[in-house]
Amino acid sequence: MQVEIITIFPEFFTGPLAHGILGRAIEAGLVQVNAHNLRNFTDDRHQTVDDRPFGGGEGMVLKAEPLFRAVESLGVAPKGSRDRAREQVILLSAQGKPFSQSWAQALTRLERITLLCGRYEGVDERVSDLLADEELSIGDYVLSGGELAAAVVIDALTRLLPGALGNADSARNESFAVAGDAEETAGGGILDCPHYTRPFEFRGVAAPAILNSGNHLQIRKWRRAQALAKTRRNRPDLLARARLSAEDREILRAMDGLDTPTS
Ligand code: SAM
């Protein structure tokens, strides 16, 4: 898979891409990431990438022309054309659709994505209209630029590429993983279960004894119940659309029963 980044700060990506799973995946050639300097696609002496907003108001707006030139220089097929089917141009934007694990999963099926990083007040809207396939937001807050958001997208999708994680099952057992069966702790789109490691007792709190029992069936059941409890506590919105088994529903009903005040 290939990832192109169009940014005024290409050097920003040296750090985030160098470490851990992402660094290893790039080294192994599972993903190739190229950061391109938007200023190289300007045609004036000052390499101007921004201008004042029509209508007045504060701040500057990233101009459309350099972004179009940058994307076209990469040989990206025109928006809407059949050749665009295997690749996408994505504009990072606080006004975009919310990024998610399932979106990251969908991106892994493409051959190439081109990420456009905004700055200042944002990007001329013609980029969204005519160049980008999607506008993507990493959350309901405003960042100073799209670079951090691009790094988030690259990290989330790279770890889902076959071979990126040491253990292929890891991604199936993580928070938000949708594909799941009875063996999963977090399948069905819920949160992961709590994890513990040595020492067994820490500051007066012992790890749950079941995890030391060696009884794998009971451990799996405990983990699933804990994952459901954590999801119910921190992200009840996920439960409404999660894929739950009859056993999961039984566990949740029991938790609801515990909450119901008795008179
Ligand atoms: N005026 C814009 C607004 O209120 O929606 C905010 C512009 S922001 C200061 C500059 C750039 O940061 C945006 O063009 C976008 O590329 C990036 N950005 C900011 N927040 C983001 C988010 N939540 N997700 C993705 N990109 C974001």
XYZ file of N, CA and C and ligand atoms in Angstrom:
816
model
N 0.838 -1.194 0.000
C 0.000 0.000 0.000
C 0.877 1.249 0.000
N 0.391 2.278 -0.686
C 1.164 3.515 -0.776
C 0.363 4.667 -0.174
N 1.044 5.497 0.617
C 0.393 6.671 1.205
C 1.175 7.912 0.799
N 0.494 8.845 0.152
C 1.111 10.128 -0.199
C 0.543 11.164 0.768
N 1.400 12.047 1.247
C 0.937 13.120 2.131
C 1.316 14.448 1.480
N 0.352 15.335 1.358
C 0.641 16.672 0.843
C 0.546 17.626 2.033
N 1.637 18.334 2.311
C 1.738 19.104 3.553
C 2.727 20.254 3.370
N 2.590 21.298 4.191
C 3.652 22.323 4.168
C 4.758 21.961 5.173
N 4.566 20.877 5.917
C 5.584 20.442 6.883
C 5.959 18.964 6.678
N 6.597 18.629 5.544
C 6.922 17.206 5.307
C 7.812 16.610 6.393
N 8.670 17.453 6.989
C 9.601 16.942 8.003
C 8.874 16.500 9.277
N 7.614 16.952 9.437
C 6.817 16.578 10.604
C 6.738 15.052 10.748
N 6.728 14.349 9.608
C 6.421 12.912 9.632
C 7.608 12.021 9.972
N 8.797 12.596 10.042
C 9.981 11.782 10.321
C 9.812 11.054 11.649
N 9.366 11.774 12.687
C 9.209 11.164 14.003
C 8.110 10.122 14.054
N 6.856 10.508 13.783
C 5.735 9.572 13.961
C 5.853 8.275 13.153
N 6.564 8.335 12.025
C 6.606 7.133 11.179
C 7.784 6.213 11.502
N 8.629 6.641 12.437
C 9.896 5.922 12.600
C 9.841 4.778 13.611
N 8.808 4.747 14.454
C 8.879 3.873 15.620
C 7.889 2.699 15.578
N 8.234 1.688 16.376
C 7.307 0.588 16.682
C 6.748 -0.100 15.448
N 5.460 -0.445 15.549
C 4.794 -1.222 14.495
C 4.867 -0.490 13.159
N 4.636 0.823 13.211
C 4.628 1.621 11.989
C 6.013 1.635 11.337
N 7.032 1.873 12.157
C 8.407 1.886 11.641
C 8.765 0.546 11.015
N 8.377 -0.543 11.684
C 8.719 -1.873 11.173
C 7.959 -2.176 9.884
N 6.687 -1.749 9.831
C 5.876 -2.014 8.633
C 6.454 -1.271 7.430
N 6.942 -0.063 7.659
C 7.528 0.709 6.558
C 8.834 0.049 6.119
N 9.623 -0.368 7.112
C 10.898 -1.016 6.795
C 10.676 -2.309 6.016
N 9.612 -3.035 6.374
C 9.329 -4.310 5.711
C 8.652 -4.101 4.354
N 8.326 -2.857 4.026
C 7.714 -2.581 2.715
C 6.222 -2.862 2.657
N 5.571 -3.051 3.830
C 4.114 -3.285 3.807
C 3.387 -2.015 3.391
N 3.975 -0.875 3.748
C 3.397 0.413 3.384
C 4.542 1.360 3.035
N 4.288 2.133 1.978
C 5.304 3.120 1.585
C 4.692 4.495 1.774
N 5.353 5.338 2.564
C 4.786 6.661 2.863
C 5.704 7.745 2.289
N 5.122 8.629 1.489
C 5.900 9.727 0.892
C 5.266 11.051 1.278
N 6.039 11.910 1.915
C 5.525 13.245 2.267
C 6.032 14.255 1.236
N 5.098 15.011 0.638
C 5.444 15.969 -0.417
C 5.207 17.388 0.089
N 6.165 18.260 -0.191
C 6.054 19.648 0.252
C 5.159 20.436 -0.699
N 4.043 20.927 -0.155
C 3.073 21.669 -0.979
C 3.724 22.875 -1.659
N 4.720 23.450 -1.008
C 5.356 24.652 -1.579
C 6.066 24.354 -2.898
N 6.413 23.095 -3.135
C 7.054 22.743 -4.411
C 6.077 22.825 -5.580
N 4.801 23.021 -5.283
C 3.791 23.042 -6.352
C 3.198 24.440 -6.533
N 3.953 25.445 -6.099
C 3.556 26.841 -6.301
C 4.330 27.377 -7.505
N 3.901 28.540 -8.036
C 4.622 29.056 -9.207
C 5.113 30.492 -8.998
N 5.170 30.936 -7.750
C 5.691 32.286 -7.514
C 6.964 32.200 -6.671
N 7.678 33.293 -6.666
C 8.986 33.358 -6.010
C 8.878 33.046 -4.517
N 7.766 33.456 -3.905
C 7.615 33.279 -2.454
C 6.990 31.929 -2.080
N 6.722 31.136 -3.082
C 6.100 29.810 -2.854
C 4.842 29.940 -1.998
N 3.934 30.784 -2.447
C 2.731 31.102 -1.669
C 1.709 29.967 -1.766
N 1.291 29.485 -0.590
C 0.288 28.408 -0.579
C -1.056 28.891 -0.028
N -1.106 30.126 0.510
C -2.334 30.590 1.159
C -2.683 31.998 0.696
N -3.925 32.380 0.987
C -4.376 33.729 0.614
C -5.522 34.105 1.548
N -5.912 35.408 1.480
C -6.975 35.888 2.380
C -8.326 35.310 1.957
N -9.223 35.119 2.907
C -10.535 34.543 2.564
C -11.444 35.545 1.856
N -12.129 35.112 0.823
C -13.178 35.942 0.229
C -14.223 36.206 1.302
N -14.752 37.389 1.305
C -15.783 37.721 2.290
C -15.217 38.321 3.553
N -13.882 38.335 3.647
C -13.242 38.923 4.818
C -13.154 37.960 5.979
N -12.732 38.468 7.109
C -12.595 37.610 8.288
C -11.146 37.294 8.545
N -10.933 36.677 9.693
C -9.558 36.450 10.132
C -8.944 35.252 9.411
N -7.611 35.174 9.491
C -6.898 33.987 9.025
C -6.691 33.920 7.528
N -6.012 32.875 7.132
C -5.697 32.625 5.735
C -6.267 31.274 5.334
N -6.388 31.088 4.025
C -6.970 29.848 3.505
C -5.963 29.210 2.545
N -5.794 27.893 2.629
C -4.891 27.211 1.694
C -5.507 27.256 0.306
N -4.703 27.657 -0.679
C -5.186 27.822 -2.040
C -5.408 26.459 -2.717
N -6.338 26.458 -3.660
C -6.650 25.208 -4.359
C -5.548 24.799 -5.353
N -4.989 25.803 -6.101
C -4.091 25.423 -7.214
C -2.922 24.527 -6.804
N -2.137 24.898 -5.759
C -0.995 24.026 -5.427
C -1.432 22.609 -5.033
N -2.571 22.503 -4.358
C -3.044 21.166 -3.950
C -3.429 20.342 -5.181
N -4.124 20.972 -6.137
C -4.465 20.257 -7.367
C -3.194 19.823 -8.101
N -2.228 20.756 -8.207
C -0.982 20.433 -8.923
C -0.260 19.284 -8.238
N -0.207 19.326 -6.904
C 0.504 18.277 -6.167
C -0.133 16.911 -6.430
N -1.448 16.864 -6.348
C -2.149 15.576 -6.537
C -1.991 15.107 -7.984
N -2.132 16.042 -8.924
C -2.019 15.654 -10.334
C -0.606 15.183 -10.670
N 0.401 15.749 -9.976
C 1.792 15.337 -10.238
C 2.027 13.880 -9.855
N 1.158 13.366 -8.969
C 1.314 11.972 -8.522
C 0.615 10.996 -9.466
N 0.005 11.531 -10.508
C -0.677 10.668 -11.476
C -1.986 10.119 -10.950
N -2.588 10.804 -9.995
C -3.881 10.352 -9.460
C -4.952 10.590 -10.526
N -5.774 9.584 -10.765
C -6.822 9.693 -11.790
C -7.863 10.728 -11.360
N -8.553 11.370 -12.328
C -9.551 12.389 -11.973
C -10.643 11.822 -11.079
N -11.155 12.687 -10.190
C -12.223 12.283 -9.265
C -13.408 11.739 -10.064
N -13.953 10.641 -9.613
C -15.125 10.067 -10.261
C -14.790 9.133 -11.412
N -13.513 9.111 -11.867
C -13.170 8.243 -13.001
C -13.022 6.800 -12.511
N -13.111 5.892 -13.468
C -13.042 4.477 -13.115
C -11.673 4.111 -12.523
N -10.615 4.779 -13.031
C -9.261 4.487 -12.541
C -9.058 4.905 -11.086
N -9.982 5.715 -10.569
C -9.853 6.182 -9.182
C -10.320 5.104 -8.195
N -10.907 4.020 -8.707
C -11.526 3.028 -7.816
C -10.547 2.418 -6.812
N -9.255 2.279 -7.198
C -8.289 1.611 -6.318
C -7.541 2.598 -5.431
N -7.887 3.879 -5.544
C -7.193 4.852 -4.697
C -8.148 5.970 -4.312
N -7.763 6.704 -3.268
C -8.599 7.811 -2.803
C -7.751 9.002 -2.407
N -8.347 10.182 -2.568
C -7.750 11.415 -2.060
C -8.604 11.832 -0.866
N -7.955 12.045 0.272
C -8.693 12.334 1.510
C -8.210 13.656 2.098
N -9.157 14.546 2.320
C -8.845 15.844 2.935
C -9.068 15.729 4.438
N -8.011 15.979 5.230
C -8.152 16.004 6.686
C -8.857 17.303 7.055
N -9.948 17.179 7.811
C -10.742 18.380 8.105
C -11.589 18.165 9.353
N -11.655 19.201 10.200
C -12.529 19.105 11.373
C -13.990 18.992 10.947
N -14.266 19.380 9.696
C -15.650 19.315 9.202
C -15.944 17.973 8.513
N -14.986 17.042 8.592
C -15.153 15.775 7.877
C -16.009 14.765 8.614
N -16.199 13.623 7.954
C -16.915 12.512 8.600
C -15.995 11.886 9.648
N -16.562 11.376 10.748
C -15.700 10.841 11.818
C -14.942 9.582 11.392
N -13.627 9.589 11.629
C -12.785 8.422 11.339
C -13.121 7.311 12.321
N -12.969 6.082 11.893
C -13.320 4.943 12.744
C -12.464 3.743 12.357
N -12.539 2.708 13.185
C -11.806 1.473 12.899
C -12.295 0.850 11.589
N -13.603 0.901 11.347
C -14.110 0.291 10.109
C -13.666 1.100 8.888
N -13.529 2.416 9.062
C -13.016 3.214 7.952
C -11.539 2.852 7.706
N -10.758 2.721 8.799
C -9.351 2.327 8.657
C -9.262 0.987 7.921
N -10.138 0.061 8.296
C -10.154 -1.259 7.660
C -10.451 -1.121 6.167
N -11.407 -0.273 5.821
C -11.774 -0.086 4.410
C -10.592 0.498 3.626
N -9.825 1.382 4.265
C -8.679 1.996 3.566
C -7.615 0.955 3.208
N -7.500 -0.097 4.030
C -6.463 -1.108 3.752
C -6.738 -1.856 2.447
N -7.961 -1.743 1.942
C -8.290 -2.443 0.695
C -7.899 -1.631 -0.548
N -7.437 -0.394 -0.340
C -7.035 0.443 -1.471
C -5.547 0.245 -1.778
N -5.147 0.602 -3.003
C -3.729 0.497 -3.349
C -2.969 1.738 -2.917
N -3.674 2.880 -2.941
C -2.980 4.123 -2.595
C -3.978 5.125 -2.030
N -3.536 5.876 -1.015
C -4.337 7.016 -0.560
C -3.440 8.256 -0.540
N -4.049 9.386 -0.823
C -3.339 10.665 -0.788
C -4.017 11.531 0.267
N -3.255 11.919 1.282
C -3.808 12.682 2.408
C -3.437 14.155 2.258
N -4.433 15.017 2.268
C -4.206 16.456 2.126
C -4.317 17.111 3.493
N -3.219 17.734 3.933
C -3.190 18.352 5.268
C -3.492 19.840 5.162
N -4.572 20.260 5.787
C -4.917 21.678 5.812
C -4.111 22.407 6.880
N -4.152 23.720 6.830
C -3.525 24.601 7.825
C -4.355 25.881 7.898
N -4.003 26.774 8.756
C -4.646 28.093 8.877
C -6.158 27.933 9.131
N -6.991 28.696 8.399
C -8.446 28.592 8.588
C -9.023 27.375 7.876
N -8.208 26.730 7.071
C -8.673 25.569 6.324
C -8.275 25.673 4.863
N -9.028 24.961 4.027
C -8.647 24.743 2.634
C -9.770 25.242 1.735
N -9.415 25.876 0.618
C -10.424 26.315 -0.357
C -11.400 25.164 -0.647
N -12.691 25.460 -0.535
C -13.719 24.414 -0.605
C -13.714 23.655 -1.936
N -13.135 24.264 -3.007
C -13.090 23.554 -4.292
C -12.260 22.261 -4.204
N -11.374 22.197 -3.201
C -10.584 20.973 -3.006
C -11.504 19.836 -2.573
N -12.400 20.158 -1.643
C -13.361 19.153 -1.202
C -14.330 18.794 -2.339
N -14.767 19.817 -3.091
C -15.757 19.596 -4.150
C -15.194 18.787 -5.316
N -13.953 19.128 -5.734
C -13.472 18.636 -7.032
C -12.293 17.676 -6.957
N -11.619 17.629 -5.797
C -10.370 16.847 -5.740
C -10.452 15.674 -4.764
N -11.025 15.928 -3.582
C -11.024 14.893 -2.540
C -12.238 13.970 -2.678
N -12.011 12.692 -2.378
C -13.138 11.747 -2.351
C -13.866 11.833 -1.030
N -13.101 12.118 0.030
C -13.691 12.169 1.370
C -13.060 13.301 2.169
N -13.831 13.833 3.128
C -13.288 14.722 4.156
C -13.314 13.912 5.441
N -12.193 13.836 6.116
C -12.071 12.947 7.285
C -11.670 13.748 8.522
N -12.423 13.564 9.598
C -12.100 14.186 10.884
C -11.683 13.101 11.869
N -10.626 13.369 12.650
C -10.246 12.354 13.661
C -10.951 12.583 14.988
N -11.772 13.603 15.107
C -12.507 13.792 16.351
C -13.085 15.183 16.445
N -13.940 15.382 17.421
C -14.644 16.658 17.566
C -13.814 17.669 18.343
N -12.727 18.085 17.741
C -11.865 19.131 18.284
C -11.095 19.690 17.104
N -10.526 20.875 17.286
C -9.823 21.524 16.173
C -8.319 21.474 16.412
N -7.603 20.890 15.456
C -6.138 20.843 15.489
C -5.593 22.029 14.701
N -4.317 22.298 14.854
C -3.709 23.414 14.115
C -3.446 23.056 12.663
N -3.366 21.763 12.381
C -3.082 21.338 11.009
C -3.464 19.886 10.811
N -3.491 19.451 9.558
C -3.902 18.074 9.252
C -2.813 17.040 9.477
N -1.584 17.489 9.799
C -0.474 16.523 9.875
C -0.680 15.478 10.969
N -1.081 15.934 12.171
C -1.317 14.957 13.258
C -2.424 13.995 12.869
N -3.462 14.527 12.233
C -4.590 13.682 11.812
C -4.121 12.661 10.776
N -3.257 13.100 9.844
C -2.750 12.178 8.818
C -1.947 11.057 9.481
N -1.134 11.429 10.481
C -0.334 10.414 11.175
C -1.247 9.401 11.879
N -2.340 9.886 12.439
C -3.306 8.998 13.103
C -3.903 8.007 12.089
N -4.287 8.518 10.940
C -4.891 7.653 9.912
C -3.877 6.601 9.453
N -2.638 7.038 9.230
C -1.608 6.097 8.734
C -1.334 5.016 9.781
N -1.262 5.413 11.053
C -1.021 4.433 12.115
C -2.171 3.432 12.188
N -3.401 3.955 12.215
C -4.565 3.064 12.394
C -4.690 2.071 11.245
N -4.405 2.502 10.025
C -4.581 1.570 8.906
C -3.399 0.618 8.759
N -2.185 1.105 9.079
C -1.004 0.256 8.885
C -1.059 -0.971 9.789
N -1.478 -0.787 11.048
C -1.478 -1.938 11.957
C -2.509 -2.988 11.544
N -3.429 -2.608 10.604
C -4.408 -3.578 10.121
C -3.928 -4.308 8.861
N -2.788 -3.886 8.300
C -2.279 -4.555 7.100
C -1.755 -5.940 7.479
N -2.066 -6.949 6.674
C -1.570 -8.292 6.999
C -0.058 -8.286 7.190
N 0.400 -8.843 8.322
C 1.839 -8.933 8.596
C 2.367 -7.804 9.460
N 1.551 -6.760 9.703
C 2.059 -5.611 10.471
C 2.174 -5.943 11.961
N 1.227 -6.705 12.481
C 1.265 -7.060 13.902
C 1.929 -8.423 14.047
N 2.702 -8.570 15.113
C 3.386 -9.836 15.345
C 2.403 -10.992 15.372
N 1.288 -10.802 16.053
C 0.285 -11.850 16.175
C -0.963 -11.419 15.404
N -1.308 -12.218 14.385
C -2.409 -11.830 13.498
C -3.731 -11.684 14.254
N -3.840 -12.360 15.419
C -5.092 -12.294 16.175
C -5.240 -10.988 16.946
N -4.125 -10.266 17.133
C -4.183 -9.072 17.982
C -5.269 -8.107 17.515
N -5.289 -7.807 16.221
C -6.242 -6.808 15.717
C -7.678 -7.302 15.880
N -7.882 -8.641 15.811
C -9.245 -9.183 15.946
C -9.751 -9.050 17.369
N -8.826 -8.952 18.318
C -9.227 -8.901 19.723
C -9.209 -7.494 20.302
N -9.054 -6.500 19.446
C -8.929 -5.143 19.964
C -10.271 -4.422 20.015
N -10.259 -3.273 20.712
C -11.444 -2.418 20.743
C -11.912 -2.125 19.318
N -13.209 -2.069 19.149
C -13.879 -1.701 17.889
C -13.809 -2.761 16.798
N -13.031 -3.855 17.020
C -12.944 -4.877 15.980
C -14.348 -5.426 15.744
N -14.735 -5.489 14.489
C -16.113 -5.909 14.207
C -16.179 -7.407 13.956
N -15.288 -7.886 13.036
C -15.302 -9.314 12.750
C -14.981 -10.036 14.048
N -15.887 -10.837 14.526
C -15.614 -11.512 15.789
C -16.394 -12.803 15.895
N -15.893 -13.720 16.674
C -16.663 -14.918 16.966
C -16.527 -15.194 18.452
N -16.976 -16.379 18.868
C -17.041 -16.671 20.300
C -15.672 -16.625 20.972
N -14.595 -16.737 20.183
C -13.261 -16.741 20.781
C -12.737 -15.337 21.075
N -13.395 -14.324 20.535
C -12.855 -12.966 20.659
C -13.201 -12.365 22.021
N -12.342 -11.438 22.471
C -12.696 -10.696 23.672
C -13.382 -9.391 23.310
N -13.044 -8.847 22.127
C -13.596 -7.536 21.771
C -14.337 -7.561 20.437
N -14.600 -8.740 19.880
C -15.313 -8.808 18.603
C -16.706 -8.208 18.714
N -17.271 -7.866 17.575
C -18.634 -7.338 17.559
C -18.703 -5.836 17.704
N -17.539 -5.169 17.790
C -17.534 -3.706 17.829
C -17.584 -3.103 19.221
N -17.210 -3.874 20.247
C -17.177 -3.313 21.608
C -15.725 -2.992 22.005
N -15.513 -2.533 23.239
C -14.160 -2.208 23.696
C -13.414 -3.475 24.124
N -12.113 -3.370 24.179
C -11.264 -4.465 24.643
C -11.484 -4.663 26.152
N -11.077 -5.819 26.646
C -11.184 -6.091 28.088
C -9.984 -5.483 28.820
N -10.039 -5.378 30.159
C -8.858 -4.899 30.902
C -7.717 -5.920 30.835
N -6.481 -5.430 30.913
C -5.304 -6.300 30.892
C -4.485 -6.087 32.163
N -3.797 -7.129 32.618
C -2.929 -7.057 33.807
C -1.628 -7.775 33.508
N -0.561 -7.341 34.193
C 0.715 -8.068 34.115
C 1.384 -8.030 35.488
N 2.576 -8.632 35.605
C 3.270 -8.660 36.888
C 3.590 -7.250 37.414
N 3.604 -6.993 38.705
C 3.389 -7.946 39.790
C 1.898 -8.268 39.957
N 1.631 -9.453 40.522
C 0.238 -9.869 40.685
C -0.508 -8.893 41.581
N 0.161 -8.462 42.652
C -0.472 -7.449 43.508
C 0.310 -6.154 43.413
N -0.395 -5.051 43.197
C 0.266 -3.756 43.057
C -0.489 -2.723 43.873
N 0.217 -2.098 44.828
C -0.357 -1.065 45.707
C -1.696 -1.506 46.304
N -1.698 -2.745 46.745
C -2.864 -3.278 47.447
C -3.969 -3.789 46.534
N -3.767 -3.711 45.230
C -4.802 -4.209 44.306
C -4.257 -5.441 43.585
N -4.946 -6.559 43.793
C -4.510 -7.799 43.150
C -5.147 -7.905 41.769
N -4.422 -8.546 40.848
C -5.027 -8.861 39.544
C -6.138 -9.886 39.788
N -7.166 -9.945 38.950
C -8.235 -10.933 39.149
C -7.679 -12.366 39.156
N -8.037 -13.128 40.186
C -7.471 -14.469 40.378
C -7.748 -15.372 39.176
N -8.877 -15.186 38.531
C -9.251 -16.048 37.398
C -8.154 -16.071 36.327
N -7.435 -14.932 36.179
C -6.421 -14.840 35.121
C -5.221 -15.727 35.407
N -5.097 -16.189 36.651
C -4.006 -17.093 37.017
C -4.488 -18.532 37.155
N -5.752 -18.784 36.796
C -6.337 -20.104 37.056
C -5.912 -21.155 36.036
N -5.500 -20.712 34.848
C -5.176 -21.681 33.800
C -6.410 -22.216 33.095
N -7.596 -21.799 33.536
C -8.847 -22.273 32.917
C -9.217 -21.339 31.755
N -8.848 -21.751 30.540
C -8.948 -20.826 29.402
C -10.383 -20.473 29.036
N -11.277 -21.430 29.234
C -12.693 -21.134 28.936
C -13.225 -20.072 29.895
N -12.906 -20.230 31.181
C -13.377 -19.253 32.175
C -12.706 -17.892 31.972
N -11.437 -17.927 31.583
C -10.724 -16.655 31.323
C -11.384 -15.933 30.154
N -11.703 -16.697 29.097
C -12.346 -16.077 27.935
C -13.690 -15.469 28.335
N -14.453 -16.208 29.132
C -15.769 -15.696 29.569
C -15.611 -14.443 30.421
N -14.630 -14.479 31.320
C -14.390 -13.319 32.192
C -14.026 -12.105 31.345
N -13.129 -12.328 30.367
C -12.679 -11.201 29.530
C -13.852 -10.605 28.746
N -14.691 -11.475 28.220
C -15.821 -10.978 27.444
C -16.770 -10.157 28.338
N -17.021 -10.675 29.535
C -17.916 -9.951 30.459
C -17.313 -8.608 30.851
N -15.990 -8.587 31.076
C -15.325 -7.332 31.433
C -15.358 -6.335 30.275
N -15.184 -6.857 29.057
C -15.232 -5.975 27.878
C -16.631 -5.371 27.746
N -17.635 -6.187 27.988
C -19.020 -5.680 27.919
C -19.249 -4.629 29.008
N -18.734 -4.918 30.229
C -18.942 -3.982 31.341
C -18.262 -2.649 31.057
N -17.048 -2.720 30.499
C -16.303 -1.478 30.224
C -16.998 -0.674 29.116
N -17.491 -1.382 28.123
C -18.202 -0.705 27.023
C -19.470 -0.046 27.559
N -20.163 -0.765 28.417
C -21.406 -0.236 29.001
C -21.107 1.019 29.822
N -19.958 0.987 30.520
C -19.594 2.109 31.382
C -19.087 3.311 30.580
N -18.156 3.056 29.616
C -17.473 4.169 28.933
C -18.063 4.537 27.579
N -18.636 3.554 26.880
C -19.134 3.824 25.532
C -20.461 3.103 25.280
N -21.510 3.471 26.035
C -22.800 2.799 25.822
C -23.311 2.957 24.397
N -22.856 4.017 23.692
C -23.277 4.213 22.295
C -22.846 3.037 21.416
N -21.699 2.396 21.750
C -21.230 1.264 20.941
C -22.141 0.056 21.107
N -22.687 -0.113 22.314
C -23.527 -1.294 22.575
C -24.770 -1.291 21.695
N -25.274 -0.090 21.413
C -26.509 0.004 20.637
C -26.342 -0.608 19.248
N -25.120 -0.573 18.694
C -24.933 -1.123 17.342
C -23.964 -2.307 17.314
N -23.586 -2.814 18.506
C -22.638 -3.938 18.555
C -23.305 -5.234 18.097
N -22.453 -6.151 17.608
C -22.954 -7.478 17.266
C -22.768 -8.377 18.484
N -23.876 -8.639 19.178
C -23.786 -9.345 20.457
C -24.414 -10.731 20.362
N -23.816 -11.678 21.069
C -24.372 -13.031 21.116
C -25.472 -13.078 22.184
N -26.207 -14.185 22.203
C -27.250 -14.347 23.230
C -26.615 -14.305 24.613
N -25.404 -14.906 24.729
C -24.701 -14.911 26.018
C -24.322 -13.480 26.436
N -23.867 -12.683 25.455
C -23.530 -11.274 25.748
C -24.750 -10.551 26.300
N -25.883 -10.764 25.648
C -27.114 -10.049 26.059
C -27.528 -10.466 27.468
N -27.323 -11.748 27.746
C -27.643 -12.264 29.085
C -26.764 -11.564 30.142
N -25.470 -11.423 29.825
C -24.536 -10.759 30.750
C -24.968 -9.317 30.980
N -25.333 -8.616 29.886
C -25.740 -7.208 30.012
C -27.032 -7.081 30.808
N -27.961 -8.020 30.586
C -29.235 -7.978 31.349
C -28.957 -8.121 32.843
N -27.999 -9.022 33.158
C -27.652 -9.215 34.572
C -27.065 -7.922 35.153
N -26.237 -7.231 34.349
C -25.657 -5.954 34.831
C -26.761 -4.919 35.025
N -27.703 -4.873 34.092
C -28.813 -3.916 34.219
C -29.595 -4.209 35.496
N -29.772 -5.508 35.775
C -30.512 -5.931 36.967
C -29.838 -5.436 38.229
N -28.477 -5.478 38.218
C -27.737 -5.019 39.401
C -27.923 -3.527 39.632
N -28.146 -2.791 38.506
C -28.304 -1.330 38.606
C -29.704 -0.917 39.035
N -30.686 -1.802 38.793
C -32.073 -1.433 39.055
C -32.313 -1.303 40.542
N -32.737 -0.110 41.007
C -32.957 0.032 42.451
C -34.147 -0.821 42.916
N -33.999 -1.494 44.027
C -35.123 -2.267 44.570
C -35.796 -1.449 45.659
N -37.142 -1.444 45.662
C -37.821 -0.595 46.659
C -38.335 -1.459 47.806
N -11.598 26.594 10.431
C -11.593 25.165 10.555
C -12.847 24.714 11.295
O -13.272 25.412 12.219
O -13.363 23.644 10.979
C -10.390 24.652 11.321
C -9.117 24.720 10.546
S -7.769 23.969 11.418
C -7.178 25.264 12.394
C -6.542 23.746 10.205
C -6.456 22.349 9.586
O -6.244 21.381 10.592
C -7.691 21.879 8.859
O -7.759 22.390 7.542
C -7.509 20.369 8.866
O -6.677 19.933 7.817
C -6.798 20.139 10.191
N -7.714 19.679 11.256
C -8.152 20.386 12.320
N -8.944 19.660 13.105
C -9.020 18.441 12.536
C -9.702 17.236 12.876
N -10.465 17.155 13.963
N -9.547 16.165 12.071
C -8.784 16.232 10.966
N -8.117 17.347 10.589
C -8.219 18.436 11.358
